[in-house]
Amino acid sequence: DAGITQSPRHKVTETGTPVTLRCHQTENHRYMYWYRQDPGHGLRLIHYSYGVKDTDKGEVSDGYSVSRSKTEDFLLTLESATSSQTSVYFCAISVGTTDTQYFGPGTRLTVL
Amino acid sequence: DAKTTQPNSMESNEEEPVHLPCNHSTISGTDYIHWYRQLPSQGPEYVIHGLTSNVNNRMASLAIAEDRKSSTLILHRATLRDAAVYYCILSREGDYKLSFGAGTTVTVRA
C-alpha cells in the first residue's frame, strides 16, 4: 500500500459536463501519473507530473488537463466530458530511480 | 521504445509452478525489466523487477537470460489468487514512464 487514494471511486455524468478526478498520495513522491483502461486497449498514459506545477502529456492526452498545485494531489480534469471518455481511471506514483509504480484503486467514470 | 512479447494466456493448476515468458529482443543496456499484475477489478500491482541478475522476492522470481533478450516470471506455487493479467514491461532508468501491453492472462485451476 503506497498511500494512494482516488476520489470519487465511481461517477456518472452527462456529456458536456466538466469532471475532475482527484489522486492523493501521502508519501511525497515526485512523480504521479494518470492512466485510463478500456477493454481491448490495456492501460494508456494520459498525463504525468514530475513535480509541483510540472506536468507533461502522455499518449492519450486530448480532452484532458491536469494540475498539481501540491505534491500530494494530482487532479485530472475532463473539460467537457464525452462518451468516449467512459473508462476506468488509475492514478499511480513512481518510487525510486527504476520507475517502480504503485497504483491507486481506480475511478470508474461513465459519461452518458 | 523497446517492446515486449508475451503469450496471450496461460493456464496452471493450483499449487503448481507457473513460468511466464517474455521476449524483449530489442532491449537496451539501461532497460529494466518490470513485471506487474492486475487482479480482476483492481489496479495494477508491482510484482518484481530486475536489470541483469535473477531476482527473488516474496511474490515471485525473475529469471533473466544471459543476453537479456528474454525473461521468465516464476510463481512458485500458484494459488487461485494469482489469477490475473501479468504485464512484462521495459523501463529505461530515468525515463519514468511505463508502457503497458496486453499482458498474459493467467488462469489457475483448483
PDB file of N, CA and C in Angstrom, chain A residues 22-99:
ATOM      1  N   ARG A  22      -9.601  13.195  -8.558  1.00  0.00           N
ATOM      2  CA  ARG A  22      -8.509  13.550  -7.649  1.00  0.00           C
ATOM      3  C   ARG A  22      -7.701  12.320  -7.278  1.00  0.00           C
ATOM      4  N   CYS A  23      -6.392  12.504  -7.265  1.00  0.00           N
ATOM      5  CA  CYS A  23      -5.474  11.485  -6.771  1.00  0.00           C
ATOM      6  C   CYS A  23      -4.680  12.095  -5.625  1.00  0.00           C
ATOM      7  N   HIS A  24      -4.645  11.394  -4.529  1.00  0.00           N
ATOM      8  CA  HIS A  24      -3.957  11.898  -3.336  1.00  0.00           C
ATOM      9  C   HIS A  24      -2.948  10.864  -2.849  1.00  0.00           C
ATOM     10  N   GLN A  25      -1.728  11.319  -2.561  1.00  0.00           N
ATOM     11  CA  GLN A  25      -0.705  10.430  -2.010  1.00  0.00           C
ATOM     12  C   GLN A  25      -0.203  11.015  -0.693  1.00  0.00           C
ATOM     13  N   THR A  26       0.280  10.151   0.151  1.00  0.00           N
ATOM     14  CA  THR A  26       0.684  10.585   1.489  1.00  0.00           C
ATOM     15  C   THR A  26       2.194  10.541   1.703  1.00  0.00           C
ATOM     16  N   GLU A  27       2.966  10.162   0.660  1.00  0.00           N
ATOM     17  CA  GLU A  27       4.387   9.913   0.874  1.00  0.00           C
ATOM     18  C   GLU A  27       5.312  10.849   0.105  1.00  0.00           C
ATOM     19  N   ASN A  28       4.783  11.954  -0.420  1.00  0.00           N
ATOM     20  CA  ASN A  28       5.609  12.999  -1.065  1.00  0.00           C
ATOM     21  C   ASN A  28       6.452  12.496  -2.229  1.00  0.00           C
ATOM     22  N   HIS A  29       5.930  11.568  -3.003  1.00  0.00           N
ATOM     23  CA  HIS A  29       6.672  11.120  -4.184  1.00  0.00           C
ATOM     24  C   HIS A  29       6.570  12.159  -5.286  1.00  0.00           C
ATOM     25  N   ARG A  30       7.654  12.294  -6.016  1.00  0.00           N
ATOM     26  CA  ARG A  30       7.739  13.366  -7.012  1.00  0.00           C
ATOM     27  C   ARG A  30       6.888  13.083  -8.243  1.00  0.00           C
ATOM     28  N   TYR A  31       6.903  11.834  -8.728  1.00  0.00           N
ATOM     29  CA  TYR A  31       6.217  11.501  -9.972  1.00  0.00           C
ATOM     30  C   TYR A  31       4.826  10.936  -9.696  1.00  0.00           C
ATOM     31  N   MET A  32       3.857  11.475 -10.429  1.00  0.00           N
ATOM     32  CA  MET A  32       2.484  10.966 -10.371  1.00  0.00           C
ATOM     33  C   MET A  32       1.947  10.838 -11.787  1.00  0.00           C
ATOM     34  N   TYR A  33       1.005   9.911 -11.967  1.00  0.00           N
ATOM     35  CA  TYR A  33       0.530   9.575 -13.310  1.00  0.00           C
ATOM     36  C   TYR A  33      -0.982   9.402 -13.303  1.00  0.00           C
ATOM     37  N   TRP A  34      -1.574   9.660 -14.471  1.00  0.00           N
ATOM     38  CA  TRP A  34      -2.954   9.284 -14.730  1.00  0.00           C
ATOM     39  C   TRP A  34      -2.991   8.372 -15.952  1.00  0.00           C
ATOM     40  N   TYR A  35      -3.657   7.210 -15.786  1.00  0.00           N
ATOM     41  CA  TYR A  35      -3.872   6.258 -16.871  1.00  0.00           C
ATOM     42  C   TYR A  35      -5.379   6.047 -17.037  1.00  0.00           C
ATOM     43  N   ARG A  36      -5.742   5.602 -18.236  1.00  0.00           N
ATOM     44  CA  ARG A  36      -7.088   5.098 -18.423  1.00  0.00           C
ATOM     45  C   ARG A  36      -6.989   3.669 -18.944  1.00  0.00           C
ATOM     46  N   GLN A  37      -8.011   2.879 -18.619  1.00  0.00           N
ATOM     47  CA  GLN A  37      -8.031   1.492 -19.057  1.00  0.00           C
ATOM     48  C   GLN A  37      -9.363   1.163 -19.671  1.00  0.00           C
ATOM     49  N   ASP A  38      -9.321   0.707 -20.889  1.00  0.00           N
ATOM     50  CA  ASP A  38     -10.512   0.329 -21.634  1.00  0.00           C
ATOM     51  C   ASP A  38     -10.354  -1.084 -22.145  1.00  0.00           C
ATOM     52  N   PRO A  39     -11.446  -1.814 -22.279  1.00  0.00           N
ATOM     53  CA  PRO A  39     -11.364  -3.167 -22.844  1.00  0.00           C
ATOM     54  C   PRO A  39     -10.704  -3.135 -24.211  1.00  0.00           C
ATOM     55  N   GLY A  40      -9.730  -4.023 -24.405  1.00  0.00           N
ATOM     56  CA  GLY A  40      -9.065  -4.098 -25.696  1.00  0.00           C
ATOM     57  C   GLY A  40      -7.920  -3.131 -25.880  1.00  0.00           C
ATOM     58  N   HIS A  41      -7.711  -2.231 -24.898  1.00  0.00           N
ATOM     59  CA  HIS A  41      -6.625  -1.254 -25.042  1.00  0.00           C
ATOM     60  C   HIS A  41      -5.618  -1.311 -23.905  1.00  0.00           C
ATOM     61  N   GLY A  42      -5.890  -2.013 -22.858  1.00  0.00           N
ATOM     62  CA  GLY A  42      -4.950  -2.022 -21.751  1.00  0.00           C
ATOM     63  C   GLY A  42      -4.851  -0.651 -21.106  1.00  0.00           C
ATOM     64  N   LEU A  43      -3.796  -0.414 -20.363  1.00  0.00           N
ATOM     65  CA  LEU A  43      -3.597   0.874 -19.703  1.00  0.00           C
ATOM     66  C   LEU A  43      -2.869   1.828 -20.631  1.00  0.00           C
ATOM     67  N   ARG A  44      -3.360   3.039 -20.721  1.00  0.00           N
ATOM     68  CA  ARG A  44      -2.725   4.056 -21.542  1.00  0.00           C
ATOM     69  C   ARG A  44      -2.493   5.307 -20.710  1.00  0.00           C
ATOM     70  N   LEU A  45      -1.313   5.884 -20.866  1.00  0.00           N
ATOM     71  CA  LEU A  45      -0.920   7.045 -20.076  1.00  0.00           C
ATOM     72  C   LEU A  45      -1.580   8.298 -20.626  1.00  0.00           C
ATOM     73  N   ILE A  46      -2.219   9.075 -19.737  1.00  0.00           N
ATOM     74  CA  ILE A  46      -2.893  10.304 -20.143  1.00  0.00           C
ATOM     75  C   ILE A  46      -1.963  11.507 -19.933  1.00  0.00           C
ATOM     76  N   HIS A  47      -1.584  11.708 -18.698  1.00  0.00           N
ATOM     77  CA  HIS A  47      -0.660  12.785 -18.317  1.00  0.00           C
ATOM     78  C   HIS A  47       0.164  12.291 -17.135  1.00  0.00           C
ATOM     79  N   TYR A  48       1.288  12.943 -16.936  1.00  0.00           N
ATOM     80  CA  TYR A  48       2.046  12.662 -15.744  1.00  0.00           C
ATOM     81  C   TYR A  48       2.655  13.953 -15.208  1.00  0.00           C
ATOM     82  N   SER A  49       3.119  13.890 -13.977  1.00  0.00           N
ATOM     83  CA  SER A  49       3.701  15.062 -13.321  1.00  0.00           C
ATOM     84  C   SER A  49       5.016  14.668 -12.676  1.00  0.00           C
ATOM     85  N   TYR A  50       5.997  15.556 -12.788  1.00  0.00           N
ATOM     86  CA  TYR A  50       7.297  15.301 -12.185  1.00  0.00           C
ATOM     87  C   TYR A  50       7.619  16.334 -11.104  1.00  0.00           C
ATOM     88  N   GLY A  51       6.612  17.008 -10.626  1.00  0.00           N
ATOM     89  CA  GLY A  51       6.770  17.937  -9.522  1.00  0.00           C
ATOM     90  C   GLY A  51       5.616  18.918  -9.510  1.00  0.00           C
ATOM     91  N   VAL A  52       5.585  19.742  -8.463  1.00  0.00           N
ATOM     92  CA  VAL A  52       4.533  20.751  -8.370  1.00  0.00           C
ATOM     93  C   VAL A  52       4.601  21.675  -9.582  1.00  0.00           C
ATOM     94  N   LYS A  53       3.489  21.797 -10.232  1.00  0.00           N
ATOM     95  CA  LYS A  53       3.305  22.615 -11.439  1.00  0.00           C
ATOM     96  C   LYS A  53       4.060  22.108 -12.664  1.00  0.00           C
ATOM     97  N   ASP A  54       4.688  20.929 -12.575  1.00  0.00           N
ATOM     98  CA  ASP A  54       5.409  20.345 -13.698  1.00  0.00           C
ATOM     99  C   ASP A  54       4.647  19.131 -14.204  1.00  0.00           C
ATOM    100  N   THR A  55       4.100  19.264 -15.420  1.00  0.00           N
ATOM    101  CA  THR A  55       3.332  18.160 -15.974  1.00  0.00           C
ATOM    102  C   THR A  55       3.694  17.965 -17.437  1.00  0.00           C
ATOM    103  N   ASP A  56       3.354  16.795 -17.975  1.00  0.00           N
ATOM    104  CA  ASP A  56       3.612  16.529 -19.381  1.00  0.00           C
ATOM    105  C   ASP A  56       2.566  15.571 -19.898  1.00  0.00           C
ATOM    106  N   LYS A  57       2.428  15.546 -21.231  1.00  0.00           N
ATOM    107  CA  LYS A  57       1.398  14.725 -21.846  1.00  0.00           C
ATOM    108  C   LYS A  57       1.852  13.289 -22.014  1.00  0.00           C
ATOM    109  N   GLY A  58       0.859  12.387 -21.960  1.00  0.00           N
ATOM    110  CA  GLY A  58       1.091  11.004 -22.304  1.00  0.00           C
ATOM    111  C   GLY A  58       0.573  10.721 -23.696  1.00  0.00           C
ATOM    112  N   GLU A  59       0.261   9.462 -23.966  1.00  0.00           N
ATOM    113  CA  GLU A  59      -0.128   9.075 -25.317  1.00  0.00           C
ATOM    114  C   GLU A  59      -1.572   9.404 -25.672  1.00  0.00           C
ATOM    115  N   VAL A  60      -2.439   9.634 -24.675  1.00  0.00           N
ATOM    116  CA  VAL A  60      -3.851   9.897 -24.963  1.00  0.00           C
ATOM    117  C   VAL A  60      -4.327  11.123 -24.189  1.00  0.00           C
ATOM    118  N   SER A  61      -3.673  12.251 -24.370  1.00  0.00           N
ATOM    119  CA  SER A  61      -3.942  13.442 -23.564  1.00  0.00           C
ATOM    120  C   SER A  61      -5.065  14.328 -24.101  1.00  0.00           C
ATOM    121  N   ASP A  62      -5.474  14.143 -25.339  1.00  0.00           N
ATOM    122  CA  ASP A  62      -6.502  15.016 -25.903  1.00  0.00           C
ATOM    123  C   ASP A  62      -7.790  14.928 -25.102  1.00  0.00           C
ATOM    124  N   GLY A  63      -8.327  16.102 -24.737  1.00  0.00           N
ATOM    125  CA  GLY A  63      -9.576  16.149 -23.981  1.00  0.00           C
ATOM    126  C   GLY A  63      -9.388  16.136 -22.478  1.00  0.00           C
ATOM    127  N   TYR A  64      -8.138  16.082 -22.037  1.00  0.00           N
ATOM    128  CA  TYR A  64      -7.824  16.039 -20.616  1.00  0.00           C
ATOM    129  C   TYR A  64      -6.837  17.148 -20.246  1.00  0.00           C
ATOM    130  N   SER A  65      -6.976  17.667 -19.058  1.00  0.00           N
ATOM    131  CA  SER A  65      -5.967  18.555 -18.497  1.00  0.00           C
ATOM    132  C   SER A  65      -5.670  18.110 -17.076  1.00  0.00           C
ATOM    133  N   VAL A  66      -4.517  18.513 -16.563  1.00  0.00           N
ATOM    134  CA  VAL A  66      -4.120  18.121 -15.215  1.00  0.00           C
ATOM    135  C   VAL A  66      -3.577  19.333 -14.485  1.00  0.00           C
ATOM    136  N   SER A  67      -3.560  19.200 -13.173  1.00  0.00           N
ATOM    137  CA  SER A  67      -2.933  20.236 -12.354  1.00  0.00           C
ATOM    138  C   SER A  67      -2.337  19.601 -11.114  1.00  0.00           C
ATOM    139  N   ARG A  68      -1.245  20.209 -10.680  1.00  0.00           N
ATOM    140  CA  ARG A  68      -0.595  19.728  -9.458  1.00  0.00           C
ATOM    141  C   ARG A  68      -0.072  20.953  -8.709  1.00  0.00           C
ATOM    142  N   SER A  69      -0.873  21.432  -7.787  1.00  0.00           N
ATOM    143  CA  SER A  69      -0.507  22.615  -7.008  1.00  0.00           C
ATOM    144  C   SER A  69       0.149  22.225  -5.684  1.00  0.00           C
ATOM    145  N   LYS A  70       0.004  20.974  -5.291  1.00  0.00           N
ATOM    146  CA  LYS A  70       0.652  20.471  -4.084  1.00  0.00           C
ATOM    147  C   LYS A  70       1.260  19.114  -4.412  1.00  0.00           C
ATOM    148  N   THR A  71       2.324  18.750  -3.737  1.00  0.00           N
ATOM    149  CA  THR A  71       2.977  17.471  -4.001  1.00  0.00           C
ATOM    150  C   THR A  71       2.010  16.304  -3.881  1.00  0.00           C
ATOM    151  N   GLU A  72       1.113  16.377  -2.909  1.00  0.00           N
ATOM    152  CA  GLU A  72       0.275  15.227  -2.611  1.00  0.00           C
ATOM    153  C   GLU A  72      -0.940  15.057  -3.506  1.00  0.00           C
ATOM    154  N   ASP A  73      -1.306  16.061  -4.281  1.00  0.00           N
ATOM    155  CA  ASP A  73      -2.528  15.973  -5.081  1.00  0.00           C
ATOM    156  C   ASP A  73      -2.257  16.172  -6.568  1.00  0.00           C
ATOM    157  N   PHE A  74      -2.866  15.294  -7.374  1.00  0.00           N
ATOM    158  CA  PHE A  74      -2.754  15.379  -8.825  1.00  0.00           C
ATOM    159  C   PHE A  74      -4.169  15.266  -9.374  1.00  0.00           C
ATOM    160  N   LEU A  75      -4.641  16.316 -10.010  1.00  0.00           N
ATOM    161  CA  LEU A  75      -6.018  16.376 -10.480  1.00  0.00           C
ATOM    162  C   LEU A  75      -6.089  16.157 -11.983  1.00  0.00           C
ATOM    163  N   LEU A  76      -7.072  15.380 -12.389  1.00  0.00           N
ATOM    164  CA  LEU A  76      -7.341  15.142 -13.806  1.00  0.00           C
ATOM    165  C   LEU A  76      -8.701  15.752 -14.125  1.00  0.00           C
ATOM    166  N   THR A  77      -8.745  16.634 -15.113  1.00  0.00           N
ATOM    167  CA  THR A  77      -9.998  17.296 -15.473  1.00  0.00           C
ATOM    168  C   THR A  77     -10.385  16.979 -16.905  1.00  0.00           C
ATOM    169  N   LEU A  78     -11.640  16.618 -17.057  1.00  0.00           N
ATOM    170  CA  LEU A  78     -12.244  16.487 -18.366  1.00  0.00           C
ATOM    171  C   LEU A  78     -13.072  17.759 -18.550  1.00  0.00           C
ATOM    172  N   GLU A  79     -12.628  18.642 -19.405  1.00  0.00           N
ATOM    173  CA  GLU A  79     -13.266  19.960 -19.527  1.00  0.00           C
ATOM    174  C   GLU A  79     -14.718  19.842 -19.983  1.00  0.00           C
ATOM    175  N   SER A  80     -14.957  18.925 -20.902  1.00  0.00           N
ATOM    176  CA  SER A  80     -16.302  18.708 -21.435  1.00  0.00           C
ATOM    177  C   SER A  80     -16.398  17.218 -21.770  1.00  0.00           C
ATOM    178  N   ALA A  81     -16.913  16.458 -20.825  1.00  0.00           N
ATOM    179  CA  ALA A  81     -16.868  15.006 -20.938  1.00  0.00           C
ATOM    180  C   ALA A  81     -17.611  14.497 -22.185  1.00  0.00           C
ATOM    181  N   THR A  82     -17.044  13.478 -22.802  1.00  0.00           N
ATOM    182  CA  THR A  82     -17.681  12.812 -23.938  1.00  0.00           C
ATOM    183  C   THR A  82     -17.838  11.329 -23.622  1.00  0.00           C
ATOM    184  N   SER A  83     -18.710  10.664 -24.356  1.00  0.00           N
ATOM    185  CA  SER A  83     -18.957   9.244 -24.091  1.00  0.00           C
ATOM    186  C   SER A  83     -17.694   8.403 -24.300  1.00  0.00           C
ATOM    187  N   SER A  84     -16.797   8.867 -25.161  1.00  0.00           N
ATOM    188  CA  SER A  84     -15.552   8.126 -25.410  1.00  0.00           C
ATOM    189  C   SER A  84     -14.605   8.177 -24.208  1.00  0.00           C
ATOM    190  N   GLN A  85     -14.916   9.026 -23.257  1.00  0.00           N
ATOM    191  CA  GLN A  85     -14.106   9.102 -22.047  1.00  0.00           C
ATOM    192  C   GLN A  85     -14.653   8.229 -20.923  1.00  0.00           C
ATOM    193  N   THR A  86     -15.675   7.483 -21.206  1.00  0.00           N
ATOM    194  CA  THR A  86     -16.128   6.451 -20.271  1.00  0.00           C
ATOM    195  C   THR A  86     -15.013   5.424 -20.138  1.00  0.00           C
ATOM    196  N   SER A  87     -14.548   5.228 -18.911  1.00  0.00           N
ATOM    197  CA  SER A  87     -13.376   4.386 -18.729  1.00  0.00           C
ATOM    198  C   SER A  87     -13.131   4.187 -17.239  1.00  0.00           C
ATOM    199  N   VAL A  88     -12.119   3.386 -16.943  1.00  0.00           N
ATOM    200  CA  VAL A  88     -11.614   3.301 -15.575  1.00  0.00           C
ATOM    201  C   VAL A  88     -10.296   4.063 -15.541  1.00  0.00           C
ATOM    202  N   TYR A  89     -10.190   4.972 -14.596  1.00  0.00           N
ATOM    203  CA  TYR A  89      -9.018   5.832 -14.500  1.00  0.00           C
ATOM    204  C   TYR A  89      -8.194   5.426 -13.282  1.00  0.00           C
ATOM    205  N   PHE A  90      -6.909   5.223 -13.526  1.00  0.00           N
ATOM    206  CA  PHE A  90      -5.993   4.856 -12.449  1.00  0.00           C
ATOM    207  C   PHE A  90      -4.940   5.939 -12.270  1.00  0.00           C
ATOM    208  N   CYS A  91      -4.677   6.230 -11.033  1.00  0.00           N
ATOM    209  CA  CYS A  91      -3.582   7.114 -10.665  1.00  0.00           C
ATOM    210  C   CYS A  91      -2.426   6.246 -10.187  1.00  0.00           C
ATOM    211  N   ALA A  92      -1.205   6.718 -10.383  1.00  0.00           N
ATOM    212  CA  ALA A  92      -0.046   5.974  -9.915  1.00  0.00           C
ATOM    213  C   ALA A  92       1.030   6.939  -9.449  1.00  0.00           C
ATOM    214  N   ILE A  93       1.922   6.427  -8.608  1.00  0.00           N
ATOM    215  CA  ILE A  93       3.096   7.171  -8.217  1.00  0.00           C
ATOM    216  C   ILE A  93       4.320   6.324  -8.539  1.00  0.00           C
ATOM    217  N   SER A  94       5.461   6.973  -8.728  1.00  0.00           N
ATOM    218  CA  SER A  94       6.699   6.262  -9.036  1.00  0.00           C
ATOM    219  C   SER A  94       7.634   6.354  -7.847  1.00  0.00           C
ATOM    220  N   VAL A  95       8.252   5.218  -7.553  1.00  0.00           N
ATOM    221  CA  VAL A  95       9.144   5.150  -6.405  1.00  0.00           C
ATOM    222  C   VAL A  95      10.533   4.757  -6.882  1.00  0.00           C
ATOM    223  N   GLY A  96      11.540   5.519  -6.487  1.00  0.00           N
ATOM    224  CA  GLY A  96      12.907   5.165  -6.822  1.00  0.00           C
ATOM    225  C   GLY A  96      13.285   5.534  -8.245  1.00  0.00           C
ATOM    226  N   THR A  97      14.522   5.243  -8.600  1.00  0.00           N
ATOM    227  CA  THR A  97      15.021   5.629  -9.919  1.00  0.00           C
ATOM    228  C   THR A  97      14.713   4.594 -10.993  1.00  0.00           C
ATOM    229  N   THR A  98      14.223   3.417 -10.604  1.00  0.00           N
ATOM    230  CA  THR A  98      13.920   2.396 -11.602  1.00  0.00           C
ATOM    231  C   THR A  98      12.453   2.385 -11.982  1.00  0.00           C
ATOM    232  N   ASP A  99      11.733   3.434 -11.613  1.00  0.00           N
ATOM    233  CA  ASP A  99      10.355   3.628 -12.040  1.00  0.00           C
ATOM    234  C   ASP A  99       9.426   2.502 -11.622  1.00  0.00           C
TER     235      ASP A  99
END
